[in-house]
Short mmCIF file of C-alpha atoms in Angstrom, two decimals:
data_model
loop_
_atom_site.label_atom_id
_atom_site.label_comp_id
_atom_site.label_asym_id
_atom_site.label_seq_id
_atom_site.Cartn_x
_atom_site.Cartn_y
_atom_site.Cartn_z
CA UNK A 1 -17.23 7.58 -0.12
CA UNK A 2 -14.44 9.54 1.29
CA UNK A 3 -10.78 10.08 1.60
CA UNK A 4 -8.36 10.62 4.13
CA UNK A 5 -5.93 13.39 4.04
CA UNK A 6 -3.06 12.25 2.14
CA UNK A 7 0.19 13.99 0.50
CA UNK A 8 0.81 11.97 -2.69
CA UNK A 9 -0.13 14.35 -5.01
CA UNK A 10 2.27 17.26 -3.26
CA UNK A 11 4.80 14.24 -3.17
CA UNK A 12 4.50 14.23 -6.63
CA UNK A 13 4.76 17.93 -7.71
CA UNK A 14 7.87 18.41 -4.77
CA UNK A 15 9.95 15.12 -6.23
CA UNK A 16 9.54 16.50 -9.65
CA UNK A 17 7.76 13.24 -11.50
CA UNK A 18 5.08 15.47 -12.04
CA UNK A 19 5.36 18.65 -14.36
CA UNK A 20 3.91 21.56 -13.23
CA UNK A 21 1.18 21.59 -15.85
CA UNK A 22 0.35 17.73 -15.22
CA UNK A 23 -0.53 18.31 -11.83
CA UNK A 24 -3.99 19.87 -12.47
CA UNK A 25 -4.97 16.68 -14.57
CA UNK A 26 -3.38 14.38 -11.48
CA UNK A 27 -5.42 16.02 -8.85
CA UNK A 28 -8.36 14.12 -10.44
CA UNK A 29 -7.31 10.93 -9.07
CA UNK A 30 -5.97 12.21 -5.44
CA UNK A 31 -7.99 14.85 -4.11
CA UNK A 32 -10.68 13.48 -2.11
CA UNK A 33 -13.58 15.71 -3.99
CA UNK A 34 -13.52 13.88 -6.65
CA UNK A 35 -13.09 10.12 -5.79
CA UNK A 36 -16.86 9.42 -5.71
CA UNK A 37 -17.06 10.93 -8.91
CA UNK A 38 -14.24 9.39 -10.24
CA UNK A 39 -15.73 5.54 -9.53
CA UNK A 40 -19.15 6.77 -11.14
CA UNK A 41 -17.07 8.26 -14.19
CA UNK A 42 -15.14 4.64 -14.87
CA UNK A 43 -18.10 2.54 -13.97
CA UNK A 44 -20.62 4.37 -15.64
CA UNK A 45 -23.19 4.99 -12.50
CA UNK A 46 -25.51 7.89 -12.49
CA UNK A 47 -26.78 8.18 -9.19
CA UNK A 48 -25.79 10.24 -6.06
CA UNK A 49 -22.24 10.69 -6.01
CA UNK A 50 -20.45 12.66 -3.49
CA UNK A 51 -17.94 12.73 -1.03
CA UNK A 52 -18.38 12.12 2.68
CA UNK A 53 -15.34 13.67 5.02
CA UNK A 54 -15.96 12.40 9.08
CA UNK A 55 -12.35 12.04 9.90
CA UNK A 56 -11.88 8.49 10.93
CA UNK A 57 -16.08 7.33 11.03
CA UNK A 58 -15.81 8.52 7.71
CA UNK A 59 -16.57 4.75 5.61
CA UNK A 60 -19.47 4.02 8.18
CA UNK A 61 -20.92 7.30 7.68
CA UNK A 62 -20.85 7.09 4.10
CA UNK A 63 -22.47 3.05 4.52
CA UNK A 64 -25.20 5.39 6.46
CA UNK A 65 -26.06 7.62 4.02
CA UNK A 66 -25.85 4.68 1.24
CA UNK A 67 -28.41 3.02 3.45
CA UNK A 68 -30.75 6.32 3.66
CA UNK A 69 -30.02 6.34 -0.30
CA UNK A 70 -31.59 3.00 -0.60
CA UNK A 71 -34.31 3.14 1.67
CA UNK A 72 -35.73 6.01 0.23
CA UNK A 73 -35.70 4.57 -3.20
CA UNK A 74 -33.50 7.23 -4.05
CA UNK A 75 -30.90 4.41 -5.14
CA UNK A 76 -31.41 1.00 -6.17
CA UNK A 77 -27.38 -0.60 -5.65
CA UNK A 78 -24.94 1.65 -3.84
CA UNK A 79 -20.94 1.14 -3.22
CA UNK A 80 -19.97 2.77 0.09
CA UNK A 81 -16.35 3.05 1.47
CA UNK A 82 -13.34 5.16 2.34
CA UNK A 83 -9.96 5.20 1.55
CA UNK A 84 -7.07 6.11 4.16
CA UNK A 85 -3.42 5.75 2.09
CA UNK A 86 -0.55 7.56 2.85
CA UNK A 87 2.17 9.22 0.12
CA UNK A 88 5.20 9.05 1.72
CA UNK A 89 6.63 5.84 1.96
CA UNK A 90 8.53 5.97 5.83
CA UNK A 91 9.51 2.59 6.98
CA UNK A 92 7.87 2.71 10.31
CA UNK A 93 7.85 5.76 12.59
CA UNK A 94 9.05 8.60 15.13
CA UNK A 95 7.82 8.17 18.51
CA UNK A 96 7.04 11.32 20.48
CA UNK A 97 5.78 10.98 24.54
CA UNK A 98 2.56 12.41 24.76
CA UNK A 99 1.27 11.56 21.08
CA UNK A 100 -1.23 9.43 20.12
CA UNK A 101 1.14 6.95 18.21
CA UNK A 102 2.51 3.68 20.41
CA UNK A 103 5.62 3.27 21.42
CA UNK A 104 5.64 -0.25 21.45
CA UNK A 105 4.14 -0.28 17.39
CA UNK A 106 1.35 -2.65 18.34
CA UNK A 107 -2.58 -2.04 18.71
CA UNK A 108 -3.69 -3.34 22.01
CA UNK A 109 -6.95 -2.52 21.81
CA UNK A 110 -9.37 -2.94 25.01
CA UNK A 111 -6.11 -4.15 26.53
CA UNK A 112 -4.47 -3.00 29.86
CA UNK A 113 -1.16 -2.16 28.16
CA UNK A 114 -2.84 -0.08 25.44
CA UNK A 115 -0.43 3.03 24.82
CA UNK A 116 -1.73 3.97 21.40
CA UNK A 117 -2.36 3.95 17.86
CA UNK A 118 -0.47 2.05 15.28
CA UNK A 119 -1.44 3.69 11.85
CA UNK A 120 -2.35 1.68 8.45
CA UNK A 121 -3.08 2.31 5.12
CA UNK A 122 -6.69 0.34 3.98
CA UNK A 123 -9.42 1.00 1.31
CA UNK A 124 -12.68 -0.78 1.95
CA UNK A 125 -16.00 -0.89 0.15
CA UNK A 126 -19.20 -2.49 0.43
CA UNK A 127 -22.13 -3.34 -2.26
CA UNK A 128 -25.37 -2.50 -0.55
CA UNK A 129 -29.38 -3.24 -1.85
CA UNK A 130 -32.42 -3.69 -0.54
CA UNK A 131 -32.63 -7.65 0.67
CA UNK A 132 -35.45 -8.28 -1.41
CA UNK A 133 -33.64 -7.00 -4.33
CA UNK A 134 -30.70 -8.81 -3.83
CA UNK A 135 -32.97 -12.27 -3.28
CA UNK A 136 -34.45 -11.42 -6.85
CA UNK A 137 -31.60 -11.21 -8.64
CA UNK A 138 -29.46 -14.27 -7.08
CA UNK A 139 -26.59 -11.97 -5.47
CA UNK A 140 -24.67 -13.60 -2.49
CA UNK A 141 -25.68 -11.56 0.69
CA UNK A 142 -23.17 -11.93 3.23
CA UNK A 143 -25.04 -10.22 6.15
CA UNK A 144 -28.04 -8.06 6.22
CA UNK A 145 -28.26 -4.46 7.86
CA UNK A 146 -31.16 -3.81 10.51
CA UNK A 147 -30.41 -0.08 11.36
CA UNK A 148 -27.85 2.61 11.20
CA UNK A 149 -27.51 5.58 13.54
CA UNK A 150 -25.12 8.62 13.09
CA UNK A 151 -24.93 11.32 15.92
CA UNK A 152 -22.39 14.35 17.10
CA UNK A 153 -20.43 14.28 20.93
CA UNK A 154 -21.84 18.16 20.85
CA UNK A 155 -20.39 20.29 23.17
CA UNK A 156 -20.45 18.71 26.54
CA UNK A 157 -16.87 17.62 26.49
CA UNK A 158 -13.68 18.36 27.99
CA UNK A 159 -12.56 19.07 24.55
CA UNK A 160 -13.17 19.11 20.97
CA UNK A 161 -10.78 16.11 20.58
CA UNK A 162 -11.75 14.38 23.31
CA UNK A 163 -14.81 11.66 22.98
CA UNK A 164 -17.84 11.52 25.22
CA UNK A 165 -19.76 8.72 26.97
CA UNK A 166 -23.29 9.87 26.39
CA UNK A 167 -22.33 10.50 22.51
CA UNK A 168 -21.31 7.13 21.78
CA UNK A 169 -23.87 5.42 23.86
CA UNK A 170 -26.30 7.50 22.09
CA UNK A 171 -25.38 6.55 18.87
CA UNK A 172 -25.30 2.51 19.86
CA UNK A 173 -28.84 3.04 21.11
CA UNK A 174 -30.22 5.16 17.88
CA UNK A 175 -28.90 2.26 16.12
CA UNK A 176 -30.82 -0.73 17.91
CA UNK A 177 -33.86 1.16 18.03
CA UNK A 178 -33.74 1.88 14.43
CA UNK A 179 -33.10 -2.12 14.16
CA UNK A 180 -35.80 -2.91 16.24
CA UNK A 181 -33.94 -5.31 17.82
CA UNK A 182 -33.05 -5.97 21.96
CA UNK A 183 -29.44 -5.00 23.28
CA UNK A 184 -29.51 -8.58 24.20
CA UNK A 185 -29.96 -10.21 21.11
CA UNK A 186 -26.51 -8.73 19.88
CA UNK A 187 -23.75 -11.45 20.55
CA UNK A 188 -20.28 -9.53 18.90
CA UNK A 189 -19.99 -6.05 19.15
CA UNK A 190 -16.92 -4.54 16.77
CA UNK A 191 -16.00 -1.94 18.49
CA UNK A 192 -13.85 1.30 17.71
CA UNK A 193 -10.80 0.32 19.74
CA UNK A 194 -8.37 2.59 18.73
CA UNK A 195 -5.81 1.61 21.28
CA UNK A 196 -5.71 4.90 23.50
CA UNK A 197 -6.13 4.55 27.12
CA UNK A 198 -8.80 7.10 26.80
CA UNK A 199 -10.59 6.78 23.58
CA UNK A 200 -10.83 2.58 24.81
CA UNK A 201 -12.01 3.74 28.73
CA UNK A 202 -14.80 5.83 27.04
CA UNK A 203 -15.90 3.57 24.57
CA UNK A 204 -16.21 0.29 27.39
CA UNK A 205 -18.09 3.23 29.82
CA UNK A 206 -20.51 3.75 26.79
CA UNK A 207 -21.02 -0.17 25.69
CA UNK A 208 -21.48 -0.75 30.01
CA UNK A 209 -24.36 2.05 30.09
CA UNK A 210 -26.04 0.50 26.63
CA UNK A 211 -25.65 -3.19 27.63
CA UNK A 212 -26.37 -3.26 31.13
CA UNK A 213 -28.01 -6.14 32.36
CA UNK A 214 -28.62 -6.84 28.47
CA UNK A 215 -27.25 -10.49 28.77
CA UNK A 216 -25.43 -13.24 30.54
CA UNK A 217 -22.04 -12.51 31.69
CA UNK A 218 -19.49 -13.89 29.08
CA UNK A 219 -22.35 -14.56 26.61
CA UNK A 220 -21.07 -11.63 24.18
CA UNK A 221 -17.65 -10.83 22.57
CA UNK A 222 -16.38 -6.93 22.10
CA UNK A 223 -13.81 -6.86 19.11
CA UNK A 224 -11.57 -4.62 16.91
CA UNK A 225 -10.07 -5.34 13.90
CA UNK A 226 -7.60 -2.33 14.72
CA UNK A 227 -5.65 -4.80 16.43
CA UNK A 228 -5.31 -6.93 13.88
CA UNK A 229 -4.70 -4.61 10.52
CA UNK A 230 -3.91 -0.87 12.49
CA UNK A 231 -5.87 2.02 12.26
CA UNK A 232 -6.62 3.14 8.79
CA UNK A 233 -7.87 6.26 9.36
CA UNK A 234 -11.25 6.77 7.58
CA UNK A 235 -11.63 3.47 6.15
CA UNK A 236 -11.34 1.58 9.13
CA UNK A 237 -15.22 1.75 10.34
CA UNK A 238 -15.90 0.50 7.18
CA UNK A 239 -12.88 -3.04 7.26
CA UNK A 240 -14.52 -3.22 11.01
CA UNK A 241 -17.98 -3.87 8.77
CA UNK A 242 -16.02 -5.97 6.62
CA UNK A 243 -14.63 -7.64 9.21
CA UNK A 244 -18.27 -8.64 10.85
CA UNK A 245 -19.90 -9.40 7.63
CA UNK A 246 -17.62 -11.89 6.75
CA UNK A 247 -17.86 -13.37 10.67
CA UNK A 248 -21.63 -13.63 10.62
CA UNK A 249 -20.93 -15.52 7.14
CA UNK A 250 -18.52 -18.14 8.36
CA UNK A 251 -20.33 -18.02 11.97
CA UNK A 252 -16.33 -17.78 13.51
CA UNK A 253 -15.32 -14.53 15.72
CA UNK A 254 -11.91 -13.63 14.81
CA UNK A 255 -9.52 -12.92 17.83
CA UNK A 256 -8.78 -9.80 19.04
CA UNK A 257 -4.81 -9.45 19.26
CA UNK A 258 -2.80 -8.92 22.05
CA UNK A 259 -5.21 -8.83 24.56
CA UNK A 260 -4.59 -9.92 28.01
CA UNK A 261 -7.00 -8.58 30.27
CA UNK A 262 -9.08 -5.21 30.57
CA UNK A 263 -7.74 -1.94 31.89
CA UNK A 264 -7.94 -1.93 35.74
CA UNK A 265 -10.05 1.52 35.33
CA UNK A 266 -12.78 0.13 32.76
CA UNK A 267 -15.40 -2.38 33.42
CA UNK A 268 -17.99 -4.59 31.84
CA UNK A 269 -19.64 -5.78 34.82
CA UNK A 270 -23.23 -6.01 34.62
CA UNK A 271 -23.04 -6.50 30.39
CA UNK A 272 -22.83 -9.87 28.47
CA UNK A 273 -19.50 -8.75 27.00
CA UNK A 274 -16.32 -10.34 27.29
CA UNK A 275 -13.20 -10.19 25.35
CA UNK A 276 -11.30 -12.81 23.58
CA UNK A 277 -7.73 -13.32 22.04
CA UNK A 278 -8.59 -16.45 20.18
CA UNK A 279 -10.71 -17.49 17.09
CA UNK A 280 -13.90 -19.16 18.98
CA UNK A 281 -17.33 -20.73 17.35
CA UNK A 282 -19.90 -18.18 17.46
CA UNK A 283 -22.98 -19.33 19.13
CA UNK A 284 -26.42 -18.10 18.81
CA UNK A 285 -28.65 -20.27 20.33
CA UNK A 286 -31.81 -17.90 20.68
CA UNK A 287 -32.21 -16.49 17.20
CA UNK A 288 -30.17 -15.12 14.37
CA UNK A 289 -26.80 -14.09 15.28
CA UNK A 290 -26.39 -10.07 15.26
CA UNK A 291 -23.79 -7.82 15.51
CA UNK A 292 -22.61 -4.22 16.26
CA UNK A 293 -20.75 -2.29 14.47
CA UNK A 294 -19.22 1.09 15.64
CA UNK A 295 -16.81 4.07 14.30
CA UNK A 296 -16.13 7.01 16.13
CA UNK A 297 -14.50 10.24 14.43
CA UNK A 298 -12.26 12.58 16.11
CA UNK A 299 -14.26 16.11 16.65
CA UNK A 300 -17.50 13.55 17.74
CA UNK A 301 -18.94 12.06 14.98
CA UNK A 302 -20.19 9.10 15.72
CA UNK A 303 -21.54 6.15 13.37
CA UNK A 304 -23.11 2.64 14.37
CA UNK A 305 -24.39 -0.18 11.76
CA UNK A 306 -26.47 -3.31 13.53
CA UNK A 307 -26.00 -6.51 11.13
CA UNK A 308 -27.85 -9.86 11.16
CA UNK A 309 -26.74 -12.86 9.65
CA UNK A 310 -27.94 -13.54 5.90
CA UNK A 311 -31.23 -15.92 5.52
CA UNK A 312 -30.30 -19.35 4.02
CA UNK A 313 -29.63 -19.00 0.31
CA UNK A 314 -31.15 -20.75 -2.46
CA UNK A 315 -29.75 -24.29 -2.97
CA UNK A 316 -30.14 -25.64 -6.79
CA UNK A 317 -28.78 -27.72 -8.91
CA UNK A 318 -28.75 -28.02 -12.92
CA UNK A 319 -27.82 -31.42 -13.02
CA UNK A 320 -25.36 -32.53 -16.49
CA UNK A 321 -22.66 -30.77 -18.18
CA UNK A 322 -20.92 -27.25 -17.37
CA UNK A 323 -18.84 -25.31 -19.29
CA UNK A 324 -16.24 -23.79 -17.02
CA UNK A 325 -14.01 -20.62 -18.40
CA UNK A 326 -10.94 -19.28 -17.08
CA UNK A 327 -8.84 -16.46 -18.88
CA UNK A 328 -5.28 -14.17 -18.13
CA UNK A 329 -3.29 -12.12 -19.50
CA UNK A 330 -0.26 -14.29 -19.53
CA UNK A 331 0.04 -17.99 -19.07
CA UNK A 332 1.60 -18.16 -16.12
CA UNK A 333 -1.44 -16.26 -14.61
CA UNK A 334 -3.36 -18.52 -15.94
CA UNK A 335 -1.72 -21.59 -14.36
CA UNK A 336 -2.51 -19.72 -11.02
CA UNK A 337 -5.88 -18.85 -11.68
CA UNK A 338 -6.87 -22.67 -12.71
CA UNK A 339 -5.47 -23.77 -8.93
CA UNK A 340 -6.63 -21.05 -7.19
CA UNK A 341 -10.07 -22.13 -8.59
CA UNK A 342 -9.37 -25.50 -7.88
CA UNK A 343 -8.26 -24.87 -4.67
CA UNK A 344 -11.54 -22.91 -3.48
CA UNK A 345 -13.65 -25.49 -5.05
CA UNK A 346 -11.93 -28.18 -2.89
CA UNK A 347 -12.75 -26.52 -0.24
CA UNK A 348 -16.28 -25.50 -0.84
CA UNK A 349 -17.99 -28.65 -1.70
CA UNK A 350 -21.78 -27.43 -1.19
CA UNK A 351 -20.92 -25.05 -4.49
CA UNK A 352 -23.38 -25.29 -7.27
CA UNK A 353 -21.47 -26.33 -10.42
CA UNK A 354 -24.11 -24.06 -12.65
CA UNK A 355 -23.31 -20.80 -10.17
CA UNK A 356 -19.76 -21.86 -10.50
CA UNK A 357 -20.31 -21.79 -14.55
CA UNK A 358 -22.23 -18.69 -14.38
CA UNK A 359 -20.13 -16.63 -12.70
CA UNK A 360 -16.57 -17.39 -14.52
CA UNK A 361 -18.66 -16.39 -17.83
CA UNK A 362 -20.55 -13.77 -16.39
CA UNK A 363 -18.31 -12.45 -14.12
CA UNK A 364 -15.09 -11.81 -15.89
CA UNK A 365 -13.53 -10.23 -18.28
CA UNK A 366 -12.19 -12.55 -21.11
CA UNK A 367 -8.47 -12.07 -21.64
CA UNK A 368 -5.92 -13.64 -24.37
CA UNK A 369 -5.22 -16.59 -22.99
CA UNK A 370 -7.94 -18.77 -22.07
CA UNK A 371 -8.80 -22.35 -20.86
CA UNK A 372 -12.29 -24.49 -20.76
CA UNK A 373 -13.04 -27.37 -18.95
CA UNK A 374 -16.19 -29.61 -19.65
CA UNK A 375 -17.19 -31.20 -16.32
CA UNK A 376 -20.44 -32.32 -14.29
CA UNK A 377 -19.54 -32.25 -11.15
CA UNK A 378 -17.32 -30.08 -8.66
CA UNK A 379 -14.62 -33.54 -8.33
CA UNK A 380 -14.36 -33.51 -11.82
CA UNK A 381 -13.68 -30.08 -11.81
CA UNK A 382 -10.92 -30.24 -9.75
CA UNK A 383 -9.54 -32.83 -10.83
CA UNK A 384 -9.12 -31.51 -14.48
CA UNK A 385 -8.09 -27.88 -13.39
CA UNK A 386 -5.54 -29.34 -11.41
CA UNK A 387 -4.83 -32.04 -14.34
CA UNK A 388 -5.48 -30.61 -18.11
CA UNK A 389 -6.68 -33.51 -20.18
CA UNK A 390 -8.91 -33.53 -23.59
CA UNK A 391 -12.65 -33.08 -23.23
CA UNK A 392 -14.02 -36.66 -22.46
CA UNK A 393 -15.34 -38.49 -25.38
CA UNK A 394 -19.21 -38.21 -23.79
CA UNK A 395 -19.28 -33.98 -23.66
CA UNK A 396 -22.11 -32.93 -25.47
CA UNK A 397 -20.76 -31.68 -29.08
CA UNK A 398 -22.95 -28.20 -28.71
CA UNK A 399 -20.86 -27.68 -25.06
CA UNK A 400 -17.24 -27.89 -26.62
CA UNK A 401 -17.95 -26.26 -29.92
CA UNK A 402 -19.33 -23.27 -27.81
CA UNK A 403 -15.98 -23.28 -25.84
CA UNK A 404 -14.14 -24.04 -28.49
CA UNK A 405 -15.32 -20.66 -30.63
CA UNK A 406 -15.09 -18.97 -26.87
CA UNK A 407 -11.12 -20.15 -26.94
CA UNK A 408 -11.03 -18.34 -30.47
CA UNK A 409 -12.22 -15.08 -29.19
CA UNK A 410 -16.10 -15.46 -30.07
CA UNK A 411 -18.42 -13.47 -28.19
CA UNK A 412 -20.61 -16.12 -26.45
CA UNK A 413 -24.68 -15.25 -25.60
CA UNK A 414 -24.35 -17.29 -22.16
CA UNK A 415 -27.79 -16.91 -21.25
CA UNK A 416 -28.57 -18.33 -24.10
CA UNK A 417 -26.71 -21.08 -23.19
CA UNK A 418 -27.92 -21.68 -20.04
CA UNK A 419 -31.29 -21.80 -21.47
CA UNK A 420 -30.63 -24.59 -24.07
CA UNK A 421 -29.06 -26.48 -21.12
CA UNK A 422 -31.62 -26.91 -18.68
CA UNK A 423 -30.25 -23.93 -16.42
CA UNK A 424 -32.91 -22.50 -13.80
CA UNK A 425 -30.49 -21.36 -11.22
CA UNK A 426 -28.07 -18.51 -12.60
CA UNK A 427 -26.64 -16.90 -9.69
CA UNK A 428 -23.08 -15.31 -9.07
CA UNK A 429 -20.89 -16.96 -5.74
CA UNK A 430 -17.79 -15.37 -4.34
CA UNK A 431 -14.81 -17.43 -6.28
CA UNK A 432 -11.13 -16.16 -6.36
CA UNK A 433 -10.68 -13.01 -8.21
CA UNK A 434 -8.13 -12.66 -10.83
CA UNK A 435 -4.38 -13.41 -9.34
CA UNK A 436 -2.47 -9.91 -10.25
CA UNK A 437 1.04 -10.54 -10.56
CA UNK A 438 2.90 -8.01 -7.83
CA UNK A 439 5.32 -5.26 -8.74
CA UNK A 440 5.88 -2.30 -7.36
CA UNK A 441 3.78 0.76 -8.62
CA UNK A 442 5.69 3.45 -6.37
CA UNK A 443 6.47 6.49 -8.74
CA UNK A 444 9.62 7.92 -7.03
CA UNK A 445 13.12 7.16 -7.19
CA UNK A 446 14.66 3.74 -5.45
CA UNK A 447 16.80 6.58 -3.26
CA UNK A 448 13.49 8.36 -2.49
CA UNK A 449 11.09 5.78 -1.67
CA UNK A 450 11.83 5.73 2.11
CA UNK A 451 12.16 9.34 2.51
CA UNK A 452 10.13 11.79 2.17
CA UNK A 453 9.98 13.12 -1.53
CA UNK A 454 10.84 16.84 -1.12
CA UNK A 455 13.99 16.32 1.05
CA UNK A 456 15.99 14.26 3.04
CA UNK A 457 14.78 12.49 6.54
CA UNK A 458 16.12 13.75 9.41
CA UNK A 459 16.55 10.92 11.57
CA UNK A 460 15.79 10.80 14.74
CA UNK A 461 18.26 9.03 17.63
CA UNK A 462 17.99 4.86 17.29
CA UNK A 463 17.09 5.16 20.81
CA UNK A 464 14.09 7.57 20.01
CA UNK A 465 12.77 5.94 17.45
CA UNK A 466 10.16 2.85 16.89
CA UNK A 467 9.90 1.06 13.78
CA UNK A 468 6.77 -1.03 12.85
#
């Protein structure tokens, strides 16, 4: 994982929260050495851990070298991210000509009217192991990745900021071949699209040289979630992964916003690609659906993931009784946990009610105030999450004395129980995660917080300056 250059910690030490002899001890948690190390320390993992620094490719370099990790057998599970968030809490900001920052404070990526960046703060991560592993041990795969490619622009550039064609197109077509899959069998291509007249023209000219003749006209999307969320730095290669995992997984192509039509000097004549400003089906009527994924870092570095959509998972049912557990650390969390849960389960009627029982109990840590409910199916469910009433008068006596001593605080063995009751499938599914309660966490001063912390803003003339 890796971290993009922030200022919180200085923020700290200038505004005077932090003592001079606390800072050492807060650098652990804000310099970007040490973050990998950090998430091994509190989770207790003891493989590779290091940093990876790629300005913004950064979080799909480090998903590269996770992969390499994994292929090799070097790692067996790997976490692989970045983290891009800022320390100085500005409302907005200054607009210079000639920067890299819009003036109108909107992404328009791909877009005639692009005239810039619009800057975000985003962490991202992704859980990573080998498919077969995954299979075996019941996890929900959201996508699958065929290939990854990482290459340098080198030196044949106009400058060392500036991004070259035959770099990126090299990198998209390391990455296929590494796939072993056809240009033409990729139907949504998330591309960089950081907004800049040039970074965008370069990027199209590299996807036209890879893609030519690759596909019907129209038959393809090109995307960027920079449009949607900003540009966070070194995370955002790995929220454009995000992004396209969770696309192939709902078989929907998000829109890319405010999009119009191309730039009059780029073209994607000859390629299958198209792009589109609405949220559209996504096809695939040859094969699996695939997708690109690409992240380019200032200085050249240049990263590319290929994805394929997850094979079917395992549908099972352990017919009879579930015990369902919910838990928060207040009651009123608790309330919004129990129809959040009911909510999701509403809308996700294919849901095994035995995954759904294994994964609040496996899943979750148990806090002080807790809830069961006894049900056998997903309606019932609902319809006493939403409704708390007495167990019925039919729930199996070994079932509600085992939530009953889990209401009291017991540890419960819940394999164990699974075992006694007929369980063969125990797998974890995605269900809502617990509902924090929001409040700020900034550390400075209600005077300070939009400012920065050492000193006073000097603002800039209302007319020169865009807030967004």
């Amino acid at each position: 994982g890796g971290s993009s250059h922030q200022d919180y910690l200085s923020a700290l030490a200038q505004s005077g929260v932090l003592d001079p002899e606390e800072y050492e001890e807060a650098s652990m948690g804000s310099v970007a050495d040490f973050l990998p190390a950090r998430v091994s320390y509190k989770l207790g993992l003891e493989g590779p851990s290091f940093g990876v620094q790629a300005a913004c490719s950064t979080s799909l370099v480090a998903v590269h070298l996770a992969v390499q990790s994994l292929l090799t057998g070097e790692s067996d599970m790997a976490l692989a991210g970045a983290a891009a968030v800022t320390g100085r809490q500005r409302p907005g900001y200054a607009f210079h000509p000639g920067g890299r920052m819009s003036p109108a404070g909107h992404s328009r990526s791909f877009d005639a009217a692009a005239d810039g960046a619009v800057h975000s703060d985003g962490v991202g991560v992704v859980v990573l192991k080998r498919l077969s592993d995954a299979q075996a041990d019941g996890d929900t795969v959201r996508a699958v990745i065929r290939g990854t490619a990482v290459t340098n622009d080198g030196a044949g550039k106009a400058g060392f900021l500036v991004p070259r064609t035959a770099g990126r197109a090299g990198a998209l077509r390391e990455a296929l071949r590494r796939a072993g899959v056809e240009p033409g069998s990729v139907t949504y291509l998330e591309g960089h699209g950081n907004g800049t007249p040039l970074g965008d023209l370069i990027e199209i000219a590299a996807v036209a040289e890879v893609f030519q003749g690759a596909g019907e006209p129209g038959s393809a999307v090109l995307g960027s979630v920079k449009s949607n969320v900003g540009y966070a730095h070194g995370a955002s290669g790995v929220i454009g992964l995000i992004k396209t995992a969770l696309a192939l997984e709902h078989r929907e192509i998000p829109p890319t916003l405010h999009f119009t039509r191309l730039h009059p000097e780029a073209s994607l004549d000859g390629t299958p690609f198209r792009i589109s400003g609405r949220l559209e089906p996504w096809e695939s009527p040859y094969g699996p659906r695939r997708a690109g994924v690409s992240s380019f870092g200032y200085g050249g570095a240049n990263a590319c993931v290929v994805l394929e959509e997850a094979p079917a998972a395992r549908l099972s049912e352990t017919p009879g009784w579930q015990l369902l557990v919910l838990s928060a650390r207040t009651e009123t969390v608790l309330e919004r946990a129990a129809a959040r849960l009911a909510g999701h389960l509403r809308r996700h009627p294919g849901l095994s009610l035995a995954d759904v029982a294994w994964t609040l109990q496996t899943g979750r840590r148990a806090f002080e105030h807790r809830r069961i409910v006894l049900c056998r199916s997903l309606d019932e469910a609902v319809e006493l999450l939403e409704n708390p009433a007495p167990a019925p008068p039919d729930a199996p006596r070994a079932l509600l004395d085992t939530g009953e001593r889990w209401l009291r605080g017991e540890e419960i063995d819940w394999t164990a129980l699974h075992d006694l009751n007929g369980g063969e499938a125990r797998r974890r599914v995605p269900l809502p995660a617990y509902p924090f309660e929001r409040r700020p966490c900034w550390p400075f001063p209600e005077e300070t917080r939009n400012q920065d912390a050492a000193a006073p803003v000097q603002r800039e003339p209302e007319e020169a300056r865009t807030l967004c």
